[in-house]
mmCIF file of C-alpha atoms in Angstrom:
data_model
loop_
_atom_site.group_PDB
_atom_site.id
_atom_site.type_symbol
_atom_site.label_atom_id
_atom_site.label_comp_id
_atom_site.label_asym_id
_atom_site.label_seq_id
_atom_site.Cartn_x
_atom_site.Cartn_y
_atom_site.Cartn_z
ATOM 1 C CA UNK P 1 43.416 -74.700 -8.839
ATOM 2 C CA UNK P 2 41.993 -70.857 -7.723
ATOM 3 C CA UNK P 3 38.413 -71.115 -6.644
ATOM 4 C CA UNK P 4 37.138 -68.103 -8.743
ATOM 5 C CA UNK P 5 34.273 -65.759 -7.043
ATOM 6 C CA UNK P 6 32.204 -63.751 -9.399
ATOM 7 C CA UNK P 7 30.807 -60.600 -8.079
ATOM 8 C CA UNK P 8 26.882 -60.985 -7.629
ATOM 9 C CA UNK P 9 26.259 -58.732 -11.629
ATOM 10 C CA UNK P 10 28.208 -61.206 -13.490
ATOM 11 C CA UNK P 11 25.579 -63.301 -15.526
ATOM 12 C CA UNK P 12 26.013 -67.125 -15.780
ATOM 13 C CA UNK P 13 28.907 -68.562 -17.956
ATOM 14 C CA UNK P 14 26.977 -71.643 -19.067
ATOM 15 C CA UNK P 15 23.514 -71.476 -17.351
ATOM 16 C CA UNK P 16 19.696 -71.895 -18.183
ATOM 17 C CA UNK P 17 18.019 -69.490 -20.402
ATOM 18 C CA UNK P 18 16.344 -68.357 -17.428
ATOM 19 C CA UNK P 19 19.299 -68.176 -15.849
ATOM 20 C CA UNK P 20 20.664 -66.021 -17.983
ATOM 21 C CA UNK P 21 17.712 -63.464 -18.587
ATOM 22 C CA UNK P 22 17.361 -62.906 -14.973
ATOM 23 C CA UNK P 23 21.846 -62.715 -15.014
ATOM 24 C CA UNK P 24 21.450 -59.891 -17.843
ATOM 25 C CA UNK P 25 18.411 -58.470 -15.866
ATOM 26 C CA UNK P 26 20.566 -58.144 -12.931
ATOM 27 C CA UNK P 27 23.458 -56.837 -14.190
ATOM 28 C CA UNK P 28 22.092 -54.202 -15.691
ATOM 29 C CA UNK P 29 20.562 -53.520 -11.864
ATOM 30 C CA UNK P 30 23.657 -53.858 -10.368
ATOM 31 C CA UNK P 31 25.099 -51.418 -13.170
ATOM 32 C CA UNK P 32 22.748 -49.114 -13.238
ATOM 33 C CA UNK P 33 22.521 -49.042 -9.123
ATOM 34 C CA UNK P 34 26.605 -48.732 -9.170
ATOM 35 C CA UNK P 35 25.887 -45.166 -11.589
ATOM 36 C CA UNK P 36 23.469 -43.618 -8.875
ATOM 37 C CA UNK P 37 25.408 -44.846 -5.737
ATOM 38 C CA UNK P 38 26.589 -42.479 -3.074
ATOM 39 C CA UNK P 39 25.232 -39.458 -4.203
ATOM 40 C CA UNK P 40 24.055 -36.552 -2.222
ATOM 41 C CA UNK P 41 21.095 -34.231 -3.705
ATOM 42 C CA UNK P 42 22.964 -31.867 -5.243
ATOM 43 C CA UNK P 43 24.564 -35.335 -7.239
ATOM 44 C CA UNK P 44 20.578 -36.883 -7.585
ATOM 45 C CA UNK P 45 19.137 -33.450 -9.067
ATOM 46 C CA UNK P 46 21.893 -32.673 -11.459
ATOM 47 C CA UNK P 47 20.967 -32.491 -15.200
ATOM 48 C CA UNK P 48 22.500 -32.021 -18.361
ATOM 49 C CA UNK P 49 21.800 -29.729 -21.049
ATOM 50 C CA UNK P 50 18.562 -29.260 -21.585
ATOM 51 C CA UNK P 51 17.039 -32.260 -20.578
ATOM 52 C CA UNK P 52 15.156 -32.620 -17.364
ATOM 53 C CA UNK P 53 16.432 -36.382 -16.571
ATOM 54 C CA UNK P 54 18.224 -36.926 -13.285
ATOM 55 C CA UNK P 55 19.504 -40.100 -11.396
ATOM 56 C CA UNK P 56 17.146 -39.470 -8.619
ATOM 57 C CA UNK P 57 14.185 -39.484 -11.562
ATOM 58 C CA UNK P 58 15.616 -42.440 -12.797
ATOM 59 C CA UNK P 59 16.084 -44.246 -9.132
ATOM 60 C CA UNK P 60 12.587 -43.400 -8.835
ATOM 61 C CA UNK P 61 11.113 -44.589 -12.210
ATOM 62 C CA UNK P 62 13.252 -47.868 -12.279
ATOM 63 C CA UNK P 63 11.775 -48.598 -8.700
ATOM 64 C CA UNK P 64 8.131 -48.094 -9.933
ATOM 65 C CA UNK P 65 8.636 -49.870 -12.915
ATOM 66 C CA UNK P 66 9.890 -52.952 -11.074
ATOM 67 C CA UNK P 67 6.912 -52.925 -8.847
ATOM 68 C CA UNK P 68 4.888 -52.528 -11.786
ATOM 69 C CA UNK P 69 5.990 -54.754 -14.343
ATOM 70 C CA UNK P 70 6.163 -58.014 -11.318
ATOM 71 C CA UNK P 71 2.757 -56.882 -9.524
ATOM 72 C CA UNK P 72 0.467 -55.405 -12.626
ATOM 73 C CA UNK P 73 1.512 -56.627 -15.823
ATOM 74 C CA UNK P 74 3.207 -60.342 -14.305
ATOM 75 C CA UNK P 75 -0.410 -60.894 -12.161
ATOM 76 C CA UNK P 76 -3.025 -57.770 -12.780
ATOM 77 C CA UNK P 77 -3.006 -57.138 -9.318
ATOM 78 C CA UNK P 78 -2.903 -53.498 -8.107
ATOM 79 C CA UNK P 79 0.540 -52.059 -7.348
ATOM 80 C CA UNK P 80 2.368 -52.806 -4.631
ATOM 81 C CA UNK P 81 4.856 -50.989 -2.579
ATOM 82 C CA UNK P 82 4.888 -46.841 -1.483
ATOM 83 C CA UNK P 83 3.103 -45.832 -4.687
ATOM 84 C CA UNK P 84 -0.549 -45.315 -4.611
ATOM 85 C CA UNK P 85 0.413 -44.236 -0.865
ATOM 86 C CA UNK P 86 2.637 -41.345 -2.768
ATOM 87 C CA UNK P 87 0.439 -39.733 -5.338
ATOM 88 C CA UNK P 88 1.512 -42.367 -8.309
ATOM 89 C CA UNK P 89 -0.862 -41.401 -11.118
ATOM 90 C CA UNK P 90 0.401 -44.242 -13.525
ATOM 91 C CA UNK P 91 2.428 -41.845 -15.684
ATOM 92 C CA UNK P 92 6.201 -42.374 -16.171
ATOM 93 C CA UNK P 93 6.037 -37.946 -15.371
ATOM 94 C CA UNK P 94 5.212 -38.228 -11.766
ATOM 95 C CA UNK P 95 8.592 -40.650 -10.852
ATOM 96 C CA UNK P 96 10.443 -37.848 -12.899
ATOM 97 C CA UNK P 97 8.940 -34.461 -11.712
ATOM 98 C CA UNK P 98 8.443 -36.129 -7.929
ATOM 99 C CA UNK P 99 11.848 -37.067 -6.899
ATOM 100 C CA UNK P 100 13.162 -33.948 -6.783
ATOM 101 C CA UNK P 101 11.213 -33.753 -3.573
ATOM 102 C CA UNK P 102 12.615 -37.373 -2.074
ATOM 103 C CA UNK P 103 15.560 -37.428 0.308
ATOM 104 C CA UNK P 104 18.549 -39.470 -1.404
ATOM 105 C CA UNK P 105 18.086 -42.703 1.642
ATOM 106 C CA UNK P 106 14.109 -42.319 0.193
ATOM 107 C CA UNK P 107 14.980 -42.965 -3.450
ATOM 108 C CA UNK P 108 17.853 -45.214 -2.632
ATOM 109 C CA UNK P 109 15.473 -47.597 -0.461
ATOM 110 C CA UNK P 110 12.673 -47.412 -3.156
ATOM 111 C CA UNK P 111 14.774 -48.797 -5.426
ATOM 112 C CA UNK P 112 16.408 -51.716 -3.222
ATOM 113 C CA UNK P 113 12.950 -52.425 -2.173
ATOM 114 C CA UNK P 114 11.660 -52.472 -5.174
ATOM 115 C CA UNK P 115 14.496 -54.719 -6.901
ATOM 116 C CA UNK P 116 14.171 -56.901 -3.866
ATOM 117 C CA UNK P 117 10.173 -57.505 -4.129
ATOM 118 C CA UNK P 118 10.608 -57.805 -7.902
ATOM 119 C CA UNK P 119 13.170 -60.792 -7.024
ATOM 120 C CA UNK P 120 10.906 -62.242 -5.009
ATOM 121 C CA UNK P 121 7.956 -62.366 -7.768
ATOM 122 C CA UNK P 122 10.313 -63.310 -9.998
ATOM 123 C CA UNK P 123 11.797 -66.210 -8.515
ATOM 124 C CA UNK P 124 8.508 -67.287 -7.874
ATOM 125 C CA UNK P 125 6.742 -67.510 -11.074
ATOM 126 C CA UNK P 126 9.738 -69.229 -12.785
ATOM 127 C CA UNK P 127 9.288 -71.707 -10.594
ATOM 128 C CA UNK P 128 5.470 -71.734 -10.899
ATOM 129 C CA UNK P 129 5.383 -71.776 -14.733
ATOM 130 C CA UNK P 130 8.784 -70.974 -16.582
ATOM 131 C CA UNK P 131 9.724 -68.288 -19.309
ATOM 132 C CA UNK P 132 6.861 -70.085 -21.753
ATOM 133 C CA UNK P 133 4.144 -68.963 -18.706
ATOM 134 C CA UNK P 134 1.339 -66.299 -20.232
ATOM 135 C CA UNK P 135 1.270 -63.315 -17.938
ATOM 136 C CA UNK P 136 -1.994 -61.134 -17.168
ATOM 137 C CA UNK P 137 -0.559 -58.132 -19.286
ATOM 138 C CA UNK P 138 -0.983 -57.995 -23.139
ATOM 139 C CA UNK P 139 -2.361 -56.006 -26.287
ATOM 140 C CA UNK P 140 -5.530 -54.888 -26.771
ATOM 141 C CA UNK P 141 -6.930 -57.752 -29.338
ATOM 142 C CA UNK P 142 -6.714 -60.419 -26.143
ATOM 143 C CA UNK P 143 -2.538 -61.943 -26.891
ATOM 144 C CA UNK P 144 -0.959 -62.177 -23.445
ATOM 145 C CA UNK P 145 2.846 -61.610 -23.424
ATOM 146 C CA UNK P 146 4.932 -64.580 -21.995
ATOM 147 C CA UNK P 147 7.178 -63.944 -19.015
ATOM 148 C CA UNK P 148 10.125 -64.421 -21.394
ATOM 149 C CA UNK P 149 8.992 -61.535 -23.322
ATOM 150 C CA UNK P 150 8.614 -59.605 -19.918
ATOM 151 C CA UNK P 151 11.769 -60.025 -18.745
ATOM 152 C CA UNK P 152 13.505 -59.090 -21.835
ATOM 153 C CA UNK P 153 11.193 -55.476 -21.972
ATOM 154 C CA UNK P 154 12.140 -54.822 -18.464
ATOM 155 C CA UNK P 155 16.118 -55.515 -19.456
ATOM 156 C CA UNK P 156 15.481 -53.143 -22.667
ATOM 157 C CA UNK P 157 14.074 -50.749 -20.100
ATOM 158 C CA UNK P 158 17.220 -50.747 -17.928
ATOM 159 C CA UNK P 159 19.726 -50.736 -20.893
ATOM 160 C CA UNK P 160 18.012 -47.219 -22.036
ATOM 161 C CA UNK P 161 18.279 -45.973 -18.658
ATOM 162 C CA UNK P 162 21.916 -47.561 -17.255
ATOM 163 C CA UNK P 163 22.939 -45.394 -20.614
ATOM 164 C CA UNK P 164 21.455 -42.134 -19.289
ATOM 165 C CA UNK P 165 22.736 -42.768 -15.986
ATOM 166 C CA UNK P 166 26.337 -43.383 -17.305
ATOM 167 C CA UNK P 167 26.126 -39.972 -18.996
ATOM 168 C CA UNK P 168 24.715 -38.234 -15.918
ATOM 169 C CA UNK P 169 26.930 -39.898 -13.511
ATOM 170 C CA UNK P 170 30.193 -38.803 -15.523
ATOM 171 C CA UNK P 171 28.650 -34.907 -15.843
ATOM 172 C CA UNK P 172 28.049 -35.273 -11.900
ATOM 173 C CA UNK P 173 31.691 -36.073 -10.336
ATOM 174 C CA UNK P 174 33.520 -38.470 -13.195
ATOM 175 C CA UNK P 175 32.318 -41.994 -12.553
ATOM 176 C CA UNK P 176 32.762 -44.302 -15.511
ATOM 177 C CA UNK P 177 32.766 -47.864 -16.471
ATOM 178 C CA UNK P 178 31.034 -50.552 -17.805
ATOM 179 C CA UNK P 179 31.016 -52.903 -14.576
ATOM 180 C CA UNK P 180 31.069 -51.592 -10.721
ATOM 181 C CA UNK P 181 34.658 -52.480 -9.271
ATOM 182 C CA UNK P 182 34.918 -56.420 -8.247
ATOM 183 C CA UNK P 183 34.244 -55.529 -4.511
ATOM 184 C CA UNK P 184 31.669 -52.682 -4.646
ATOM 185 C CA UNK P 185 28.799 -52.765 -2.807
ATOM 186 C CA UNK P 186 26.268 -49.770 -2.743
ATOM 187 C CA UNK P 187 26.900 -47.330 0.318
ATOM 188 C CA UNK P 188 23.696 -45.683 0.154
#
């Protein structure tokens, strides 16, 4: 019999539910990191039409959100990472209109490092509490949202935004597909 090695995105056959939330959640990281890979400025800045959405934008935004949906909304703690260090003002504008002024290695490692720290946190209150867990974000009239329900926004988030980067990828130099090549691994 073959042993059979699955590349790091591919999500659990027959697994846990938590398994497979956090498997969908990183896949679609893995996806959309494979769409913004290995590309200089020129390739981070470009836009289509008239929309003002690049992938350095979204490298950017995806980063903060990961730092701020598994430091502020998982425990109500103050964000964590480069932000408040960089200007953040809490508005999904500033990731957008801002990294047109980051160097490509500066928006590639804020994203890795925020993916990374999110992992962390991640791992880490599964094992403290599970999916069912209440987390310290929630609506106005005092319901807390369950990590289950946290994970699943934060996979929502990246399926809207693997989609734009899959259209702004192929406008930049051609890239397609749905999964990075079996033996990809980013190179920037």
């Amino acid at each position: 019999m073959t042993e059979r090695t699955d590349p790091p995105w591919e999500p659990p056959v027959a697994g846990t539910e938590a398994e497979h939330l956090v498997g969908a959640l990183d896949r679609m990281r893995w996806t959309f990191r494979f769409k913004a890979d290995g590309l200089d400025s020129a390739g981070l800045t470009a836009k289509i039409g008239k929309s003002d959405l690049t992938l350095g934008g979204l490298l950017k935004h995806l980063a903060a959100q990961e730092d701020y949906t598994f430091t502020v909304k998982l425990t109500g703690e103050p964000i964590s990472g480069p932000w408040t260090a960089l200007g953040w003002d809490g508005s999904n504008d500033w990731e957008f209109s801002s990294a047109a002024d980051d160097a490509p290695e500066v928006l590639y490692a804020y994203w890795d490092g925020a993916v990374e720290r999110a992992r962390v946190k991640l791992a880490e209150a599964l094992k403290d509490g599970g999916l069912d867990q209440l987390v310290h974000t929630g609506w106005p009239d005092g319901r807390k949202m369950s990590l289950r329900r946290l994970l699943c926004d934060l996979v929502e988030e990246y399926g809207r935004h693997t989609g734009h980067a899959d259209l702004l990828r192929e406008a930049v130099d051609g890239r397609v597909g749905e999964d990075p090549p079996h033996d990809w691994r980013p190179v920037s």
